[in-house]
Amino acid sequence: MRLVKDLPEIFEQFSEQKRESFLEVKKYKEAGKPVIGAYCSYFPRELAMAVGAIPVGLCSSSNDTVVIAEQTLPANICPLIKSSYGFAVSDRCPFYYFSDIVVGETTCDGKKKMYELMSDFKEVYVMELPNRQSEYGLELWKKEIIRFKEYLEEYFHIVITDEMVKDAIHLSNENRRAVQRLYGLMKLDPPPMTGKELFQILYGNKYQLDLQKVPEVLDTVRERILEEYQKNPPTGRKPRILITGCPMGGDSSKIVDVIEKHGGVVVAFENCTGIKAQDRLVDEDNPDLYAALAERYLMIGCAVMTPNDNRIELLGRTIDEFHVDGVIEMILQGCHSDSIESISVRNFIHEEKHIPYMDVVTDFSQADIAQLTVRISAFLEML
């Protein structure tokens, strides 16, 4: 099977985007532009955009900062939390360093306690996320979003008008649609790029700070990839894999490497790195802007929700649309929510979709590469 390989500069560009944005965010700060950092897909970035701030995703997936964090935090907790705190306490993340505010959320107990410690040396605002996607939960989350809006108004001495929020909602939706259009290329069989190349684009796009340019940039990339695909169609077929589970970062992409070095191709990421964070749009026809924001964000199918029917629905739809042959779930060590929910995910994939499933428990180190290789290669051989 031959994928599109004549456009390496595109994938390299997105691979280097995070590094380039380190310098870019400094320029924004020097020009007086506020920066608001966050870790989670539940962060309503439209409100940050409405006050004229740059919303940025904070560093959270390097094994290098885990050791730093373990000088304070317990060693047996989630590596995502340890890496995040290690970056924060050591000032190794420029996005964190230049953030005026860090917005947290009550997704899991570990992160809640991390935010407590972090507030000793940074302005931290924590949103209280309901754990049920019910009418009552939606009402609570709408109030939380309004409370966050009022906090931003007071902090930045600005009045957030409905027009500001509408403009931010529209731009965010345009960005999501552009990601969806690019992502949709992987429905082609064979796909026009590898999962690693898709991951480079998705991960790098998180650090495109000029949000006005994102749709044009992604659409141009999509057109170039599709043009090359049509000109030189790939041949052959490999098992098509969907990755689900915990959020993926640079270091945890090792699973993609193992899959694609041993005969598979990753066509979809259901976790926060991929389709989960982009699948839903904010209803621009809803006159109640804060209800529209609340509904869009609360409906994200994260394992912290109980029950989590929205994740199961998204998994089923993605498996069908992307012609998935097998599912691999990545669970970070110490992530109890994803670990327990993997039982429901496995049962759904086996009993409803009738395709193979496996889970791997890992961290951000390279210590388990040999074990991952043995298990994943055996899984692919079965397919």
PDB file of N, CA, C and O in Angstrom, residues 262-328:
ATOM      1  N   HIS A 262       3.714  -2.092  11.927  1.00  0.00           N
ATOM      2  CA  HIS A 262       3.438  -3.531  11.930  1.00  0.00           C
ATOM      3  C   HIS A 262       2.179  -3.874  11.148  1.00  0.00           C
ATOM      4  O   HIS A 262       1.463  -4.827  11.477  1.00  0.00           O
ATOM      5  N   GLY A 263       1.911  -3.097  10.124  1.00  0.00           N
ATOM      6  CA  GLY A 263       0.926  -3.528   9.145  1.00  0.00           C
ATOM      7  C   GLY A 263      -0.425  -2.866   9.169  1.00  0.00           C
ATOM      8  O   GLY A 263      -1.268  -3.152   8.309  1.00  0.00           O
ATOM      9  N   GLY A 264      -0.708  -1.988  10.134  1.00  0.00           N
ATOM     10  CA  GLY A 264      -2.008  -1.332  10.186  1.00  0.00           C
ATOM     11  C   GLY A 264      -1.922   0.121   9.751  1.00  0.00           C
ATOM     12  O   GLY A 264      -0.840   0.652   9.502  1.00  0.00           O
ATOM     13  N   VAL A 265      -3.060   0.770   9.645  1.00  0.00           N
ATOM     14  CA  VAL A 265      -3.113   2.204   9.395  1.00  0.00           C
ATOM     15  C   VAL A 265      -4.213   2.797  10.275  1.00  0.00           C
ATOM     16  O   VAL A 265      -5.327   2.276  10.331  1.00  0.00           O
ATOM     17  N   VAL A 266      -3.891   3.850  11.010  1.00  0.00           N
ATOM     18  CA  VAL A 266      -4.861   4.504  11.890  1.00  0.00           C
ATOM     19  C   VAL A 266      -5.680   5.476  11.054  1.00  0.00           C
ATOM     20  O   VAL A 266      -5.128   6.432  10.494  1.00  0.00           O
ATOM     21  N   VAL A 267      -6.975   5.239  10.955  1.00  0.00           N
ATOM     22  CA  VAL A 267      -7.832   6.100  10.136  1.00  0.00           C
ATOM     23  C   VAL A 267      -8.666   7.059  10.976  1.00  0.00           C
ATOM     24  O   VAL A 267      -9.277   7.981  10.425  1.00  0.00           O
ATOM     25  N   ALA A 268      -8.709   6.863  12.291  1.00  0.00           N
ATOM     26  CA  ALA A 268      -9.544   7.739  13.124  1.00  0.00           C
ATOM     27  C   ALA A 268      -9.044   7.752  14.555  1.00  0.00           C
ATOM     28  O   ALA A 268      -8.592   6.735  15.084  1.00  0.00           O
ATOM     29  N   PHE A 269      -9.134   8.932  15.158  1.00  0.00           N
ATOM     30  CA  PHE A 269      -8.870   9.118  16.580  1.00  0.00           C
ATOM     31  C   PHE A 269     -10.170   9.594  17.213  1.00  0.00           C
ATOM     32  O   PHE A 269     -10.624  10.704  16.952  1.00  0.00           O
ATOM     33  N   GLU A 270     -10.772   8.748  18.048  1.00  0.00           N
ATOM     34  CA  GLU A 270     -12.024   9.157  18.699  1.00  0.00           C
ATOM     35  C   GLU A 270     -11.755   9.988  19.936  1.00  0.00           C
ATOM     36  O   GLU A 270     -12.622  10.710  20.406  1.00  0.00           O
ATOM     37  N   ASN A 271     -10.545   9.927  20.475  1.00  0.00           N
ATOM     38  CA  ASN A 271     -10.251  10.645  21.717  1.00  0.00           C
ATOM     39  C   ASN A 271     -10.153  12.151  21.483  1.00  0.00           C
ATOM     40  O   ASN A 271     -10.396  12.638  20.376  1.00  0.00           O
ATOM     41  N   CYS A 272      -9.789  12.894  22.526  1.00  0.00           N
ATOM     42  CA  CYS A 272      -9.824  14.359  22.456  1.00  0.00           C
ATOM     43  C   CYS A 272      -8.882  14.936  21.407  1.00  0.00           C
ATOM     44  O   CYS A 272      -9.064  16.072  20.981  1.00  0.00           O
ATOM     45  N   THR A 273      -7.871  14.175  21.007  1.00  0.00           N
ATOM     46  CA  THR A 273      -6.963  14.649  19.974  1.00  0.00           C
ATOM     47  C   THR A 273      -7.672  14.754  18.635  1.00  0.00           C
ATOM     48  O   THR A 273      -7.283  15.549  17.781  1.00  0.00           O
ATOM     49  N   GLY A 274      -8.705  13.960  18.451  1.00  0.00           N
ATOM     50  CA  GLY A 274      -9.328  13.872  17.143  1.00  0.00           C
ATOM     51  C   GLY A 274     -10.771  14.305  17.110  1.00  0.00           C
ATOM     52  O   GLY A 274     -11.122  15.427  17.459  1.00  0.00           O
ATOM     53  N   ILE A 275     -11.633  13.372  16.758  1.00  0.00           N
ATOM     54  CA  ILE A 275     -12.993  13.721  16.372  1.00  0.00           C
ATOM     55  C   ILE A 275     -13.875  14.131  17.553  1.00  0.00           C
ATOM     56  O   ILE A 275     -14.827  14.888  17.399  1.00  0.00           O
ATOM     57  N   LYS A 276     -13.556  13.643  18.750  1.00  0.00           N
ATOM     58  CA  LYS A 276     -14.400  13.946  19.912  1.00  0.00           C
ATOM     59  C   LYS A 276     -14.514  15.447  20.156  1.00  0.00           C
ATOM     60  O   LYS A 276     -15.596  15.957  20.464  1.00  0.00           O
ATOM     61  N   ALA A 277     -13.409  16.160  20.010  1.00  0.00           N
ATOM     62  CA  ALA A 277     -13.395  17.592  20.301  1.00  0.00           C
ATOM     63  C   ALA A 277     -13.978  18.428  19.169  1.00  0.00           C
ATOM     64  O   ALA A 277     -14.210  19.626  19.347  1.00  0.00           O
ATOM     65  N   GLN A 278     -14.201  17.818  17.996  1.00  0.00           N
ATOM     66  CA  GLN A 278     -14.645  18.585  16.833  1.00  0.00           C
ATOM     67  C   GLN A 278     -16.023  18.166  16.322  1.00  0.00           C
ATOM     68  O   GLN A 278     -16.573  18.818  15.437  1.00  0.00           O
ATOM     69  N   ASP A 279     -16.574  17.107  16.852  1.00  0.00           N
ATOM     70  CA  ASP A 279     -17.768  16.503  16.271  1.00  0.00           C
ATOM     71  C   ASP A 279     -18.997  17.387  16.360  1.00  0.00           C
ATOM     72  O   ASP A 279     -19.784  17.475  15.421  1.00  0.00           O
ATOM     73  N   ARG A 280     -19.174  18.066  17.461  1.00  0.00           N
ATOM     74  CA  ARG A 280     -20.382  18.859  17.667  1.00  0.00           C
ATOM     75  C   ARG A 280     -20.124  20.342  17.422  1.00  0.00           C
ATOM     76  O   ARG A 280     -19.069  20.868  17.770  1.00  0.00           O
ATOM     77  N   LEU A 281     -21.127  21.023  16.847  1.00  0.00           N
ATOM     78  CA  LEU A 281     -21.062  22.462  16.637  1.00  0.00           C
ATOM     79  C   LEU A 281     -21.961  23.155  17.654  1.00  0.00           C
ATOM     80  O   LEU A 281     -22.863  22.544  18.237  1.00  0.00           O
ATOM     81  N   VAL A 282     -21.716  24.437  17.867  1.00  0.00           N
ATOM     82  CA  VAL A 282     -22.614  25.246  18.686  1.00  0.00           C
ATOM     83  C   VAL A 282     -23.778  25.677  17.795  1.00  0.00           C
ATOM     84  O   VAL A 282     -23.577  26.112  16.658  1.00  0.00           O
ATOM     85  N   ASP A 283     -24.997  25.551  18.290  1.00  0.00           N
ATOM     86  CA  ASP A 283     -26.195  25.917  17.526  1.00  0.00           C
ATOM     87  C   ASP A 283     -26.260  27.432  17.375  1.00  0.00           C
ATOM     88  O   ASP A 283     -26.608  28.145  18.318  1.00  0.00           O
ATOM     89  N   GLU A 284     -25.942  27.926  16.187  1.00  0.00           N
ATOM     90  CA  GLU A 284     -25.918  29.370  15.955  1.00  0.00           C
ATOM     91  C   GLU A 284     -27.323  29.953  15.811  1.00  0.00           C
ATOM     92  O   GLU A 284     -27.496  31.178  15.798  1.00  0.00           O
ATOM     93  N   ASP A 285     -28.332  29.103  15.679  1.00  0.00           N
ATOM     94  CA  ASP A 285     -29.713  29.594  15.565  1.00  0.00           C
ATOM     95  C   ASP A 285     -30.401  29.725  16.920  1.00  0.00           C
ATOM     96  O   ASP A 285     -31.520  30.234  16.998  1.00  0.00           O
ATOM     97  N   ASN A 286     -29.757  29.243  17.955  1.00  0.00           N
ATOM     98  CA  ASN A 286     -30.343  29.338  19.292  1.00  0.00           C
ATOM     99  C   ASN A 286     -30.164  30.769  19.825  1.00  0.00           C
ATOM    100  O   ASN A 286     -29.028  31.224  19.981  1.00  0.00           O
ATOM    101  N   PRO A 287     -31.242  31.492  20.099  1.00  0.00           N
ATOM    102  CA  PRO A 287     -31.107  32.873  20.596  1.00  0.00           C
ATOM    103  C   PRO A 287     -30.482  32.936  21.992  1.00  0.00           C
ATOM    104  O   PRO A 287     -29.940  33.981  22.378  1.00  0.00           O
ATOM    105  N   ASP A 288     -30.545  31.848  22.743  1.00  0.00           N
ATOM    106  CA  ASP A 288     -29.917  31.792  24.063  1.00  0.00           C
ATOM    107  C   ASP A 288     -28.483  31.303  23.880  1.00  0.00           C
ATOM    108  O   ASP A 288     -28.208  30.102  23.845  1.00  0.00           O
ATOM    109  N   LEU A 289     -27.559  32.249  23.744  1.00  0.00           N
ATOM    110  CA  LEU A 289     -26.172  31.914  23.413  1.00  0.00           C
ATOM    111  C   LEU A 289     -25.531  31.005  24.444  1.00  0.00           C
ATOM    112  O   LEU A 289     -24.778  30.085  24.105  1.00  0.00           O
ATOM    113  N   TYR A 290     -25.838  31.252  25.707  1.00  0.00           N
ATOM    114  CA  TYR A 290     -25.175  30.493  26.774  1.00  0.00           C
ATOM    115  C   TYR A 290     -25.768  29.096  26.923  1.00  0.00           C
ATOM    116  O   TYR A 290     -25.061  28.157  27.297  1.00  0.00           O
ATOM    117  N   ALA A 291     -27.043  28.956  26.569  1.00  0.00           N
ATOM    118  CA  ALA A 291     -27.625  27.610  26.520  1.00  0.00           C
ATOM    119  C   ALA A 291     -27.019  26.818  25.361  1.00  0.00           C
ATOM    120  O   ALA A 291     -26.744  25.617  25.492  1.00  0.00           O
ATOM    121  N   ALA A 292     -26.797  27.499  24.232  1.00  0.00           N
ATOM    122  CA  ALA A 292     -26.193  26.838  23.071  1.00  0.00           C
ATOM    123  C   ALA A 292     -24.774  26.380  23.383  1.00  0.00           C
ATOM    124  O   ALA A 292     -24.376  25.261  23.038  1.00  0.00           O
ATOM    125  N   LEU A 293     -24.000  27.245  24.043  1.00  0.00           N
ATOM    126  CA  LEU A 293     -22.639  26.864  24.434  1.00  0.00           C
ATOM    127  C   LEU A 293     -22.667  25.710  25.430  1.00  0.00           C
ATOM    128  O   LEU A 293     -21.894  24.753  25.309  1.00  0.00           O
ATOM    129  N   ALA A 294     -23.558  25.808  26.406  1.00  0.00           N
ATOM    130  CA  ALA A 294     -23.630  24.775  27.436  1.00  0.00           C
ATOM    131  C   ALA A 294     -23.966  23.420  26.827  1.00  0.00           C
ATOM    132  O   ALA A 294     -23.354  22.399  27.159  1.00  0.00           O
ATOM    133  N   GLU A 295     -24.925  23.400  25.909  1.00  0.00           N
ATOM    134  CA  GLU A 295     -25.331  22.129  25.314  1.00  0.00           C
ATOM    135  C   GLU A 295     -24.196  21.530  24.490  1.00  0.00           C
ATOM    136  O   GLU A 295     -23.926  20.327  24.565  1.00  0.00           O
ATOM    137  N   ARG A 296     -23.528  22.347  23.698  1.00  0.00           N
ATOM    138  CA  ARG A 296     -22.457  21.831  22.847  1.00  0.00           C
ATOM    139  C   ARG A 296     -21.346  21.192  23.676  1.00  0.00           C
ATOM    140  O   ARG A 296     -20.875  20.099  23.391  1.00  0.00           O
ATOM    141  N   TYR A 297     -20.914  21.887  24.723  1.00  0.00           N
ATOM    142  CA  TYR A 297     -19.769  21.389  25.482  1.00  0.00           C
ATOM    143  C   TYR A 297     -20.144  20.250  26.418  1.00  0.00           C
ATOM    144  O   TYR A 297     -19.381  19.289  26.564  1.00  0.00           O
ATOM    145  N   LEU A 298     -21.309  20.331  27.055  1.00  0.00           N
ATOM    146  CA  LEU A 298     -21.670  19.271  27.994  1.00  0.00           C
ATOM    147  C   LEU A 298     -21.885  17.944  27.285  1.00  0.00           C
ATOM    148  O   LEU A 298     -21.675  16.877  27.874  1.00  0.00           O
ATOM    149  N   MET A 299     -22.264  17.992  26.001  1.00  0.00           N
ATOM    150  CA  MET A 299     -22.561  16.764  25.277  1.00  0.00           C
ATOM    151  C   MET A 299     -21.313  16.022  24.792  1.00  0.00           C
ATOM    152  O   MET A 299     -21.423  14.956  24.173  1.00  0.00           O
ATOM    153  N   ILE A 300     -20.122  16.544  25.053  1.00  0.00           N
ATOM    154  CA  ILE A 300     -18.894  15.826  24.699  1.00  0.00           C
ATOM    155  C   ILE A 300     -18.857  14.503  25.464  1.00  0.00           C
ATOM    156  O   ILE A 300     -19.074  14.463  26.672  1.00  0.00           O
ATOM    157  N   GLY A 301     -18.572  13.414  24.753  1.00  0.00           N
ATOM    158  CA  GLY A 301     -18.660  12.080  25.360  1.00  0.00           C
ATOM    159  C   GLY A 301     -17.397  11.640  26.072  1.00  0.00           C
ATOM    160  O   GLY A 301     -16.757  10.671  25.654  1.00  0.00           O
ATOM    161  N   CYS A 302     -17.053  12.304  27.140  1.00  0.00           N
ATOM    162  CA  CYS A 302     -15.864  11.947  27.920  1.00  0.00           C
ATOM    163  C   CYS A 302     -16.219  10.889  28.966  1.00  0.00           C
ATOM    164  O   CYS A 302     -17.352  10.820  29.446  1.00  0.00           O
ATOM    165  N   ALA A 303     -15.214  10.091  29.331  1.00  0.00           N
ATOM    166  CA  ALA A 303     -15.435   9.013  30.299  1.00  0.00           C
ATOM    167  C   ALA A 303     -15.797   9.519  31.692  1.00  0.00           C
ATOM    168  O   ALA A 303     -16.217   8.727  32.537  1.00  0.00           O
ATOM    169  N   VAL A 304     -15.649  10.816  31.959  1.00  0.00           N
ATOM    170  CA  VAL A 304     -16.031  11.347  33.269  1.00  0.00           C
ATOM    171  C   VAL A 304     -17.552  11.450  33.392  1.00  0.00           C
ATOM    172  O   VAL A 304     -18.071  11.673  34.489  1.00  0.00           O
ATOM    173  N   MET A 305     -18.270  11.332  32.256  1.00  0.00           N
ATOM    174  CA  MET A 305     -19.726  11.403  32.280  1.00  0.00           C
ATOM    175  C   MET A 305     -20.317  10.032  32.592  1.00  0.00           C
ATOM    176  O   MET A 305     -19.775   9.004  32.186  1.00  0.00           O
ATOM    177  N   THR A 306     -21.433  10.043  33.319  1.00  0.00           N
ATOM    178  CA  THR A 306     -22.087   8.788  33.639  1.00  0.00           C
ATOM    179  C   THR A 306     -23.608   8.961  33.594  1.00  0.00           C
ATOM    180  O   THR A 306     -24.152   9.817  34.291  1.00  0.00           O
ATOM    181  N   PRO A 307     -24.306   8.208  32.740  1.00  0.00           N
ATOM    182  CA  PRO A 307     -23.745   7.307  31.725  1.00  0.00           C
ATOM    183  C   PRO A 307     -23.122   8.105  30.594  1.00  0.00           C
ATOM    184  O   PRO A 307     -23.303   9.325  30.521  1.00  0.00           O
ATOM    185  N   ASN A 308     -22.410   7.414  29.720  1.00  0.00           N
ATOM    186  CA  ASN A 308     -21.689   8.110  28.652  1.00  0.00           C
ATOM    187  C   ASN A 308     -22.170   7.625  27.291  1.00  0.00           C
ATOM    188  O   ASN A 308     -21.388   7.165  26.463  1.00  0.00           O
ATOM    189  N   ASP A 309     -23.458   7.748  27.059  1.00  0.00           N
ATOM    190  CA  ASP A 309     -24.053   7.265  25.810  1.00  0.00           C
ATOM    191  C   ASP A 309     -23.508   8.006  24.590  1.00  0.00           C
ATOM    192  O   ASP A 309     -23.432   7.436  23.491  1.00  0.00           O
ATOM    193  N   ASN A 310     -23.158   9.286  24.758  1.00  0.00           N
ATOM    194  CA  ASN A 310     -22.685  10.059  23.612  1.00  0.00           C
ATOM    195  C   ASN A 310     -21.367   9.515  23.057  1.00  0.00           C
ATOM    196  O   ASN A 310     -21.119   9.576  21.849  1.00  0.00           O
ATOM    197  N   ARG A 311     -20.522   8.988  23.931  1.00  0.00           N
ATOM    198  CA  ARG A 311     -19.269   8.412  23.437  1.00  0.00           C
ATOM    199  C   ARG A 311     -19.557   7.146  22.633  1.00  0.00           C
ATOM    200  O   ARG A 311     -18.952   6.916  21.575  1.00  0.00           O
ATOM    201  N   ILE A 312     -20.460   6.324  23.136  1.00  0.00           N
ATOM    202  CA  ILE A 312     -20.796   5.086  22.436  1.00  0.00           C
ATOM    203  C   ILE A 312     -21.396   5.397  21.068  1.00  0.00           C
ATOM    204  O   ILE A 312     -21.065   4.759  20.057  1.00  0.00           O
ATOM    205  N   GLU A 313     -22.267   6.406  21.009  1.00  0.00           N
ATOM    206  CA  GLU A 313     -22.870   6.797  19.726  1.00  0.00           C
ATOM    207  C   GLU A 313     -21.803   7.263  18.754  1.00  0.00           C
ATOM    208  O   GLU A 313     -21.818   6.891  17.563  1.00  0.00           O
ATOM    209  N   LEU A 314     -20.860   8.088  19.227  1.00  0.00           N
ATOM    210  CA  LEU A 314     -19.796   8.596  18.359  1.00  0.00           C
ATOM    211  C   LEU A 314     -18.885   7.471  17.890  1.00  0.00           C
ATOM    212  O   LEU A 314     -18.484   7.428  16.719  1.00  0.00           O
ATOM    213  N   LEU A 315     -18.560   6.550  18.794  1.00  0.00           N
ATOM    214  CA  LEU A 315     -17.743   5.403  18.412  1.00  0.00           C
ATOM    215  C   LEU A 315     -18.417   4.590  17.297  1.00  0.00           C
ATOM    216  O   LEU A 315     -17.786   4.238  16.294  1.00  0.00           O
ATOM    217  N   GLY A 316     -19.699   4.301  17.473  1.00  0.00           N
ATOM    218  CA  GLY A 316     -20.412   3.516  16.481  1.00  0.00           C
ATOM    219  C   GLY A 316     -20.467   4.203  15.132  1.00  0.00           C
ATOM    220  O   GLY A 316     -20.244   3.576  14.080  1.00  0.00           O
ATOM    221  N   ARG A 317     -20.731   5.501  15.158  1.00  0.00           N
ATOM    222  CA  ARG A 317     -20.812   6.261  13.911  1.00  0.00           C
ATOM    223  C   ARG A 317     -19.450   6.327  13.221  1.00  0.00           C
ATOM    224  O   ARG A 317     -19.338   6.183  11.996  1.00  0.00           O
ATOM    225  N   THR A 318     -18.391   6.516  14.006  1.00  0.00           N
ATOM    226  CA  THR A 318     -17.044   6.611  13.431  1.00  0.00           C
ATOM    227  C   THR A 318     -16.599   5.276  12.843  1.00  0.00           C
ATOM    228  O   THR A 318     -15.998   5.228  11.766  1.00  0.00           O
ATOM    229  N   ILE A 319     -16.892   4.193  13.547  1.00  0.00           N
ATOM    230  CA  ILE A 319     -16.553   2.857  13.035  1.00  0.00           C
ATOM    231  C   ILE A 319     -17.197   2.630  11.672  1.00  0.00           C
ATOM    232  O   ILE A 319     -16.559   2.130  10.739  1.00  0.00           O
ATOM    233  N   ASP A 320     -18.465   3.020  11.540  1.00  0.00           N
ATOM    234  CA  ASP A 320     -19.172   2.810  10.281  1.00  0.00           C
ATOM    235  C   ASP A 320     -18.647   3.730   9.169  1.00  0.00           C
ATOM    236  O   ASP A 320     -18.375   3.273   8.054  1.00  0.00           O
ATOM    237  N   GLU A 321     -18.502   5.007   9.470  1.00  0.00           N
ATOM    238  CA  GLU A 321     -18.144   5.980   8.442  1.00  0.00           C
ATOM    239  C   GLU A 321     -16.702   5.817   7.961  1.00  0.00           C
ATOM    240  O   GLU A 321     -16.399   6.097   6.792  1.00  0.00           O
ATOM    241  N   PHE A 322     -15.819   5.361   8.846  1.00  0.00           N
ATOM    242  CA  PHE A 322     -14.409   5.245   8.489  1.00  0.00           C
ATOM    243  C   PHE A 322     -14.007   3.795   8.178  1.00  0.00           C
ATOM    244  O   PHE A 322     -12.830   3.504   8.045  1.00  0.00           O
ATOM    245  N   HIS A 323     -15.003   2.906   8.083  1.00  0.00           N
ATOM    246  CA  HIS A 323     -14.768   1.514   7.676  1.00  0.00           C
ATOM    247  C   HIS A 323     -13.677   0.869   8.545  1.00  0.00           C
ATOM    248  O   HIS A 323     -12.705   0.302   8.042  1.00  0.00           O
ATOM    249  N   VAL A 324     -13.878   0.937   9.834  1.00  0.00           N
ATOM    250  CA  VAL A 324     -12.874   0.480  10.806  1.00  0.00           C
ATOM    251  C   VAL A 324     -12.897  -1.038  10.930  1.00  0.00           C
ATOM    252  O   VAL A 324     -13.962  -1.660  11.027  1.00  0.00           O
ATOM    253  N   ASP A 325     -11.708  -1.633  10.930  1.00  0.00           N
ATOM    254  CA  ASP A 325     -11.573  -3.087  11.074  1.00  0.00           C
ATOM    255  C   ASP A 325     -11.317  -3.515  12.513  1.00  0.00           C
ATOM    256  O   ASP A 325     -11.594  -4.658  12.881  1.00  0.00           O
ATOM    257  N   GLY A 326     -10.743  -2.629  13.328  1.00  0.00           N
ATOM    258  CA  GLY A 326     -10.429  -2.964  14.706  1.00  0.00           C
ATOM    259  C   GLY A 326     -10.222  -1.707  15.532  1.00  0.00           C
ATOM    260  O   GLY A 326      -9.879  -0.648  14.997  1.00  0.00           O
ATOM    261  N   VAL A 327     -10.441  -1.813  16.846  1.00  0.00           N
ATOM    262  CA  VAL A 327     -10.353  -0.667  17.759  1.00  0.00           C
ATOM    263  C   VAL A 327      -9.288  -0.941  18.819  1.00  0.00           C
ATOM    264  O   VAL A 327      -9.267  -2.025  19.419  1.00  0.00           O
ATOM    265  N   ILE A 328      -8.410   0.034  19.025  1.00  0.00           N
ATOM    266  CA  ILE A 328      -7.419  -0.037  20.099  1.00  0.00           C
ATOM    267  C   ILE A 328      -7.666   1.129  21.047  1.00  0.00           C
ATOM    268  O   ILE A 328      -7.707   2.283  20.627  1.00  0.00           O
TER     269      ILE A 328
END
